[in-house]
Amino acid sequence: MVLIVQKYGGSSVADAASIKRVAKRIAAARRAGDEVVVVVSAMGDTTDELIELARQVTPLPPSREMDILLTAGERISMSLLAMAIANLGVAAHSFTGQQAGVITDTVHGKARIIDVTPGRIREALDSGAVAIVAGFQGVTQYTNDVTTLGRGGSDTTAVALAAALDADVCEIYTDVDGVFTADPRIVPTARRIDRITYEEMMEMAASGAKVLGLRCVEYARRYGVPVHVRSSFSGREGTLVTDELEEEDIVEEPIISGVAHDRSEAKITVVGVPDVPGKAARIFEVVATSGVNIDMIVQNVSAAATGLTDISFTLPATDGQVATAALTAAQPEIGYASMQYDDTIGKLSLIGAGMRSHPGVSAKLFSALSRAGINIEMISTSEIRISVVTSADHLDDAVRAVHSAFDLDSSEGEAVVYGGTGR
Ligand code: ADP
Ligand code: ASP
Ligand code: MG
């Protein structure tokens, strides 16, 4: 018997009609004889709405309470989905993250899964039922506090359960037909990717292609879980995320696998930093101690006359307040002149394992941007990625220009967006 883990994102269960539609798919899989575990996200934009509601109550909600609030979204969808499946004559039991045995560390808001003990899920399957699990949530090991795994975390729940149950495949159902060469909401001519390696998918996810969460892909790679991304609105083939490609695929391996974009970062510039050893270290120590992860860093050439330099870096915009407060408190000690904060930036990343062996990729990227009249504010690279920061207003145009410059456009019209608000 085959064991499948299926995950349905928020846009696939946005209202009662969608829940009934998804229930039919699940019941059909069960009737075909497979063991089925379903991970479900909160309905539509429920998570955003709950965050908004909390902000109306207090500017800085305590993270423990925030986690309890947000997990309510997935409890609503899991129970409704179980009812809809039962109504079709197929047994279905729903479980919270805690009941499903998802054990995490204690970092509220972005907890990491440290163990999965799916005894109750196994029992439900053995009894012939479909098990429905609330995504994006777990419980701490010793204190039994409810945690959430960070935005998009239901993808990670699905892969973690697939690994713990030794499932044959983990299917991620969403509102597009798989992983594309760019976000279909921005590039209607984007091309569906048949197969992609964990490595490239990790760079895409880390660079903002939210079709799969980064931790989900990391987890899948570590445990060798094949991930199949497809649409819950169509019967199309989708994208398989696996290990190294087969011999025959490598021959045709493209240099570039895709263009990702990210609007969720902000930029801090620390102006007039004394250009002496130890100052940059202090700035980044202060930021790190406040629990903020930074992404790109640029230090300008120091002006010889003044002995001062400027240091810019990017960070998640949601951490902007915390980081600027920490740096302001440390201003007398570090001795910088002023600080600028800009959350109207966008990041574009070009990803492809073929970059390793093909010179000229950066030159082509920069000339595509310059032809489109787009100014580059920052640059960073990895072995298989080049990222640039532009102004937020220019990001969509930049993505389209780069996508065309690298001949990624398709005329197949596959890049259909079936649902969701893109929020
Ligand atoms: P779900 O609610 O199913 O979890 P998400 O909104 O988290 O869905 O992820 C799906 C969305 O990811 C798509 O609607 C699309 O706009 C976006 N996306 C960004 N980059 C890509 C890409 N390269 N390929 C496919 N979708 C992408
Ligand atoms: N509901 C959560 C979110 O919106 C988790 C998820 O959908 O994966 O981020
Ligand atoms: Mg998602």
XYZ file of C-alpha atoms and ligand atoms in Angstrom:
460
model
C 0.000 0.000 0.000
C 1.244 3.495 -0.849
C 1.344 6.205 1.830
C 0.842 9.725 0.529
C 1.115 12.973 2.452
C -0.878 15.744 0.763
C -0.668 19.380 1.818
C -3.316 21.917 0.837
C -2.432 25.616 1.134
C -4.763 28.393 2.246
C -5.938 29.317 -1.242
C -7.023 25.694 -1.849
C -9.341 25.781 1.183
C -10.420 29.434 1.076
C -14.167 28.833 1.552
C -16.718 26.070 2.128
C -16.996 25.247 -1.585
C -13.197 24.864 -1.878
C -13.097 22.647 1.209
C -15.733 20.393 -0.368
C -13.799 20.306 -3.648
C -10.548 19.342 -1.886
C -12.424 16.759 0.214
C -13.464 15.016 -3.021
C -9.829 14.752 -4.149
C -8.803 13.301 -0.799
C -11.706 10.826 -0.682
C -10.834 9.671 -4.215
C -7.198 9.017 -3.198
C -8.347 7.022 -0.161
C -10.887 5.054 -2.226
C -8.113 4.213 -4.701
C -6.531 2.285 -1.842
C -3.771 4.658 -0.676
C -3.137 5.594 2.941
C -3.621 9.354 3.064
C -2.339 11.945 5.532
C -3.428 15.507 4.815
C -1.774 18.646 6.134
C -3.911 21.739 5.828
C -3.251 25.498 6.113
C -5.613 28.121 7.477
C -8.432 29.177 5.145
C -7.497 31.927 2.643
C -5.837 34.891 4.316
C -6.941 33.910 7.848
C -3.388 34.051 9.245
C -2.896 37.619 7.978
C -6.279 38.601 9.372
C -5.431 37.167 12.798
C -2.100 39.043 12.813
C -3.962 42.232 11.925
C -6.480 41.619 14.714
C -3.672 41.188 17.257
C -2.086 44.475 16.111
C -5.384 46.244 16.743
C -5.203 45.042 20.345
C -1.539 45.807 21.009
C 1.463 47.086 19.007
C 3.767 44.304 20.255
C 1.812 41.082 20.913
C 3.609 38.633 23.250
C 4.971 35.877 21.010
C 3.539 33.023 23.094
C 0.000 34.395 22.821
C 0.506 35.180 19.145
C 1.302 31.518 18.494
C -1.831 30.306 20.262
C -3.882 32.799 18.268
C -2.404 31.826 14.884
C -2.756 28.072 15.387
C -6.517 28.629 15.644
C -6.595 29.250 11.868
C -5.416 25.730 11.045
C -7.771 24.199 13.634
C -10.731 25.679 11.823
C -9.698 24.319 8.419
C -8.664 20.868 9.707
C -11.973 20.199 11.416
C -14.077 21.503 8.518
C -12.077 19.401 6.072
C -12.506 16.265 8.220
C -16.274 16.893 8.322
C -16.459 17.384 4.563
C -14.586 14.111 3.944
C -16.783 12.222 6.433
C -19.811 13.590 4.600
C -18.547 11.772 1.492
C -18.601 8.486 3.410
C -14.847 8.269 4.081
C -13.640 8.203 7.704
C -11.435 11.196 8.587
C -9.980 12.369 11.909
C -8.332 15.728 12.464
C -5.356 16.375 14.757
C -3.618 19.502 16.033
C 0.158 19.717 15.662
C 0.489 18.648 19.279
C -1.773 15.609 18.806
C 0.145 14.668 15.662
C 3.386 14.610 17.680
C 5.113 17.619 16.103
C 7.711 18.545 18.741
C 9.581 21.846 18.344
C 12.138 24.058 20.066
C 10.877 27.022 22.092
C 11.350 29.861 19.589
C 7.831 31.261 19.243
C 6.924 32.483 15.763
C 9.680 30.518 14.003
C 10.054 27.265 15.927
C 12.078 24.418 14.450
C 10.815 20.844 14.438
C 13.116 18.680 16.558
C 11.138 15.436 16.493
C 7.933 13.954 15.107
C 6.188 11.120 16.978
C 3.118 10.404 14.859
C 1.664 7.543 16.942
C -1.894 8.842 16.728
C -1.607 9.419 12.989
C -0.407 5.847 12.516
C -3.369 4.594 14.592
C -5.831 6.601 12.511
C -4.349 5.170 9.297
C -4.438 1.642 10.711
C -8.126 2.099 11.456
C -8.668 2.951 7.777
C -9.254 6.660 8.309
C -7.697 9.628 6.557
C -5.627 11.685 9.044
C -5.960 15.464 8.749
C -3.202 17.439 10.487
C -3.130 21.164 11.256
C -0.093 22.624 9.506
C 2.423 25.194 10.759
C 2.207 24.257 14.458
C 3.797 22.126 17.114
C 4.395 21.923 20.813
C 7.544 22.459 22.887
C 9.217 19.389 24.319
C 9.218 20.133 28.049
C 6.778 23.002 28.623
C 3.943 21.914 26.311
C 3.622 25.414 24.900
C 2.031 25.781 21.486
C 4.428 27.060 18.799
C 4.240 28.058 15.132
C 6.873 27.284 12.509
C 6.983 30.648 10.701
C 5.007 31.847 7.677
C 4.459 29.167 5.080
C 5.302 26.556 7.728
C 2.614 24.052 6.694
C 4.934 22.932 3.895
C 7.465 21.936 6.571
C 4.825 20.086 8.603
C 3.958 18.041 5.517
C 7.547 17.056 4.736
C 8.337 16.324 8.400
C 5.331 14.004 8.650
C 6.242 12.365 5.342
C 9.742 11.677 6.701
C 8.490 10.376 10.065
C 5.884 8.097 8.452
C 8.273 7.005 5.696
C 5.743 8.144 3.091
C 6.263 7.393 -0.591
C 5.695 10.976 -1.654
C 4.802 14.392 -0.262
C 2.395 16.275 -2.538
C 2.139 20.047 -2.048
C -1.146 21.297 -3.539
C -1.315 25.022 -4.233
C -2.870 27.590 -6.585
C -0.396 27.266 -9.494
C 0.628 24.194 -11.533
C 4.038 23.708 -9.917
C 7.312 25.570 -9.638
C 7.804 28.053 -12.485
C 10.806 29.952 -13.817
C 9.331 33.032 -12.063
C 6.223 33.879 -10.045
C 3.291 33.441 -12.480
C 1.574 36.419 -10.801
C 4.317 38.687 -12.158
C 5.479 36.837 -15.263
C 2.520 35.357 -17.182
C 5.001 33.819 -19.656
C 6.847 31.885 -16.945
C 7.602 28.245 -17.780
C 6.763 25.266 -15.564
C 9.835 23.368 -14.383
C 9.442 19.560 -14.656
C 12.140 18.582 -12.196
C 14.339 20.687 -9.966
C 17.085 19.685 -7.513
C 16.786 20.321 -3.770
C 19.810 22.603 -4.058
C 18.261 24.913 -6.649
C 14.864 24.819 -4.954
C 16.513 25.839 -1.681
C 18.047 28.897 -3.345
C 14.684 29.745 -4.975
C 12.869 29.412 -1.628
C 15.536 31.365 0.258
C 15.249 34.097 -2.380
C 11.504 34.547 -1.929
C 9.798 32.014 -4.255
C 7.212 31.208 -1.609
C 5.662 28.298 -3.523
C 7.736 26.166 -1.098
C 9.148 27.269 2.242
C 12.923 27.132 2.752
C 12.812 24.907 5.823
C 10.511 22.509 4.006
C 13.056 22.049 1.216
C 15.957 21.751 3.683
C 14.054 19.079 5.577
C 13.097 17.210 2.404
C 16.709 17.179 1.274
C 18.020 15.974 4.643
C 15.557 13.067 4.782
C 15.404 12.412 1.025
C 11.649 13.065 0.787
C 10.531 13.524 -2.845
C 8.287 16.603 -3.044
C 5.694 16.936 -5.777
C 4.300 20.461 -6.209
C 1.016 20.710 -8.079
C -2.275 22.554 -8.299
C -5.370 21.529 -6.341
C -7.417 23.224 -9.090
C -6.213 21.156 -12.075
C -5.018 17.669 -12.938
C -1.695 18.847 -14.422
C 1.635 17.160 -13.829
C 3.400 19.669 -11.573
C 7.053 19.800 -10.516
C 9.150 17.130 -8.835
C 11.792 18.303 -6.362
C 14.402 15.587 -5.913
C 18.078 14.839 -5.670
C 20.503 15.247 -8.536
C 18.856 15.023 -11.929
C 18.977 11.885 -14.051
C 21.718 11.537 -16.654
C 19.399 12.390 -19.559
C 18.117 15.543 -17.821
C 21.640 16.798 -17.170
C 22.437 16.916 -20.881
C 19.686 19.476 -21.321
C 20.171 21.134 -17.948
C 19.545 24.847 -18.371
C 22.106 27.336 -17.084
C 19.404 29.251 -15.246
C 16.542 27.595 -13.422
C 14.612 30.699 -12.500
C 14.207 34.266 -11.263
C 12.914 34.787 -7.724
C 11.847 38.008 -6.067
C 11.351 39.129 -2.506
C 9.518 42.168 -1.194
C 9.795 41.294 2.468
C 13.184 42.846 3.232
C 14.255 46.307 4.378
C 17.587 48.119 4.240
C 19.420 49.838 7.087
C 22.310 52.191 6.319
C 24.575 53.169 9.190
C 26.141 56.468 8.122
C 29.483 57.874 9.269
C 30.973 54.818 10.964
C 34.586 55.364 12.175
C 36.674 53.246 9.749
C 38.731 51.412 12.384
C 38.925 47.676 13.184
C 36.080 46.360 15.304
C 33.311 48.816 14.366
C 31.616 46.593 11.766
C 31.884 43.691 14.197
C 30.091 45.739 16.883
C 27.277 46.773 14.518
C 26.564 43.187 13.530
C 26.939 41.921 17.102
C 24.320 44.413 18.249
C 21.942 43.323 15.480
C 22.575 39.607 16.082
C 22.067 39.956 19.835
C 18.617 41.390 19.140
C 17.791 38.080 17.379
C 17.725 39.504 13.850
C 19.203 37.665 10.849
C 20.741 39.843 8.188
C 21.043 39.074 4.493
C 23.177 41.295 2.238
C 25.950 43.635 3.440
C 27.725 46.470 1.625
C 30.476 48.657 3.070
C 31.353 51.768 1.100
C 34.904 52.898 0.453
C 35.928 55.090 3.328
C 36.409 58.763 2.569
C 40.108 59.321 3.283
C 39.583 62.897 4.469
C 37.106 61.971 7.184
C 38.084 58.388 8.067
C 34.367 57.556 8.037
C 32.452 54.944 6.049
C 28.824 53.856 5.502
C 27.611 50.305 6.045
C 24.321 49.046 4.548
C 22.626 45.735 5.142
C 19.263 44.114 4.490
C 17.063 42.271 6.976
C 13.446 41.031 7.185
C 11.218 44.128 7.326
C 9.340 42.508 10.201
C 12.551 42.832 12.271
C 13.106 46.478 11.303
C 11.820 47.990 14.548
C 13.848 45.671 16.762
C 17.100 46.198 14.818
C 16.839 49.993 14.582
C 16.033 50.219 18.307
C 19.092 48.105 19.186
C 21.384 50.176 16.939
C 20.027 53.454 18.287
C 20.792 52.307 21.825
C 24.358 51.444 20.763
C 25.000 54.714 18.863
C 27.095 56.407 21.604
C 29.336 53.364 21.937
C 29.804 52.731 18.176
C 30.029 56.410 17.390
C 28.257 56.495 14.024
C 26.669 59.709 12.769
C 23.150 58.645 11.716
C 20.996 55.776 10.493
C 18.619 55.403 7.525
C 15.829 52.864 7.249
C 14.220 51.954 3.907
C 11.502 49.329 3.560
C 10.641 50.172 -0.036
C 13.221 47.846 -1.541
C 12.906 44.660 -3.581
C 15.340 41.832 -4.176
C 15.691 39.953 -7.441
C 17.667 36.693 -7.575
C 18.787 34.699 -10.571
C 19.290 31.022 -9.724
C 20.925 28.193 -11.643
C 23.449 25.450 -10.963
C 24.785 25.953 -14.499
C 26.232 29.328 -13.401
C 29.156 27.499 -11.853
C 30.514 26.623 -15.258
C 29.200 29.477 -17.424
C 30.952 32.840 -17.354
C 29.109 36.027 -18.266
C 25.891 35.446 -16.331
C 26.350 38.557 -14.151
C 27.237 40.713 -17.145
C 24.052 39.609 -18.917
C 21.959 40.253 -15.794
C 23.339 43.757 -15.264
C 22.931 44.735 -18.889
C 19.299 43.493 -18.895
C 18.616 45.709 -15.876
C 20.371 48.703 -17.364
C 18.439 48.362 -20.637
C 15.248 48.413 -18.575
C 16.505 51.572 -16.822
C 16.653 49.944 -13.411
C 19.181 51.064 -10.815
C 20.971 48.455 -8.687
C 21.454 49.353 -5.024
C 23.218 46.247 -3.711
C 24.620 42.986 -5.101
C 25.416 39.618 -3.540
C 26.287 36.231 -4.984
C 26.550 32.582 -4.019
C 27.856 29.726 -6.138
C 24.521 29.291 -7.909
C 22.775 32.649 -7.327
C 23.157 36.353 -8.068
C 20.931 38.761 -6.134
C 20.408 42.478 -6.593
C 18.428 45.020 -4.588
C 16.328 47.556 -6.505
C 13.614 49.964 -5.458
C 10.333 48.167 -4.713
C 8.540 50.033 -7.546
C 10.922 48.628 -10.143
C 10.971 45.042 -8.933
C 8.251 43.587 -11.192
C 9.733 45.211 -14.307
C 13.163 43.970 -13.288
C 11.911 40.378 -12.929
C 10.253 40.470 -16.370
C 13.301 42.015 -18.038
C 15.691 39.447 -16.575
C 13.331 36.538 -17.292
C 13.233 37.522 -20.998
C 16.961 38.269 -21.215
C 17.728 34.702 -20.164
C 15.229 33.256 -22.691
C 13.019 31.769 -20.007
C 9.721 32.907 -21.558
C 7.318 30.196 -22.675
C 4.526 30.439 -25.220
C 2.607 27.479 -23.737
C 0.428 29.670 -21.498
C 0.973 27.341 -18.551
C 1.449 30.019 -15.922
C -2.160 30.024 -14.733
C -2.982 31.408 -11.291
C -6.103 29.572 -10.094
C -6.776 31.276 -6.784
C -5.324 33.120 -3.840
C -4.724 36.808 -3.358
C -0.930 36.620 -3.605
C -0.702 38.051 -0.109
P -0.307 28.159 -0.512
O -1.424 28.976 0.046
O -0.789 27.016 -1.346
O 0.715 27.757 0.504
P 1.530 30.200 -1.399
O 0.874 31.519 -1.667
O 2.316 30.051 -0.162
O 0.409 29.097 -1.559
O 2.481 29.805 -2.621
C 1.988 29.764 -3.938
C 2.320 31.063 -4.639
O 3.740 31.163 -4.780
C 1.808 31.183 -6.059
O 0.480 31.639 -6.101
C 2.794 32.175 -6.675
O 2.253 33.486 -6.717
C 3.985 32.180 -5.720
N 5.269 31.927 -6.385
C 6.383 32.683 -6.223
N 7.374 32.230 -6.966
C 6.920 31.151 -7.639
C 7.493 30.242 -8.584
N 8.764 30.370 -8.979
N 6.722 29.246 -9.058
C 5.444 29.110 -8.656
N 4.843 29.943 -7.783
C 5.560 30.945 -7.259
N -1.214 29.645 7.683
C 0.211 29.855 7.775
C 0.622 31.057 6.943
O -0.224 31.691 6.337
C 1.014 28.644 7.407
C 0.893 28.198 5.986
O -0.053 28.560 5.288
O 1.777 27.460 5.533
O 1.767 31.390 6.916
Mg 2.630 28.480 1.230
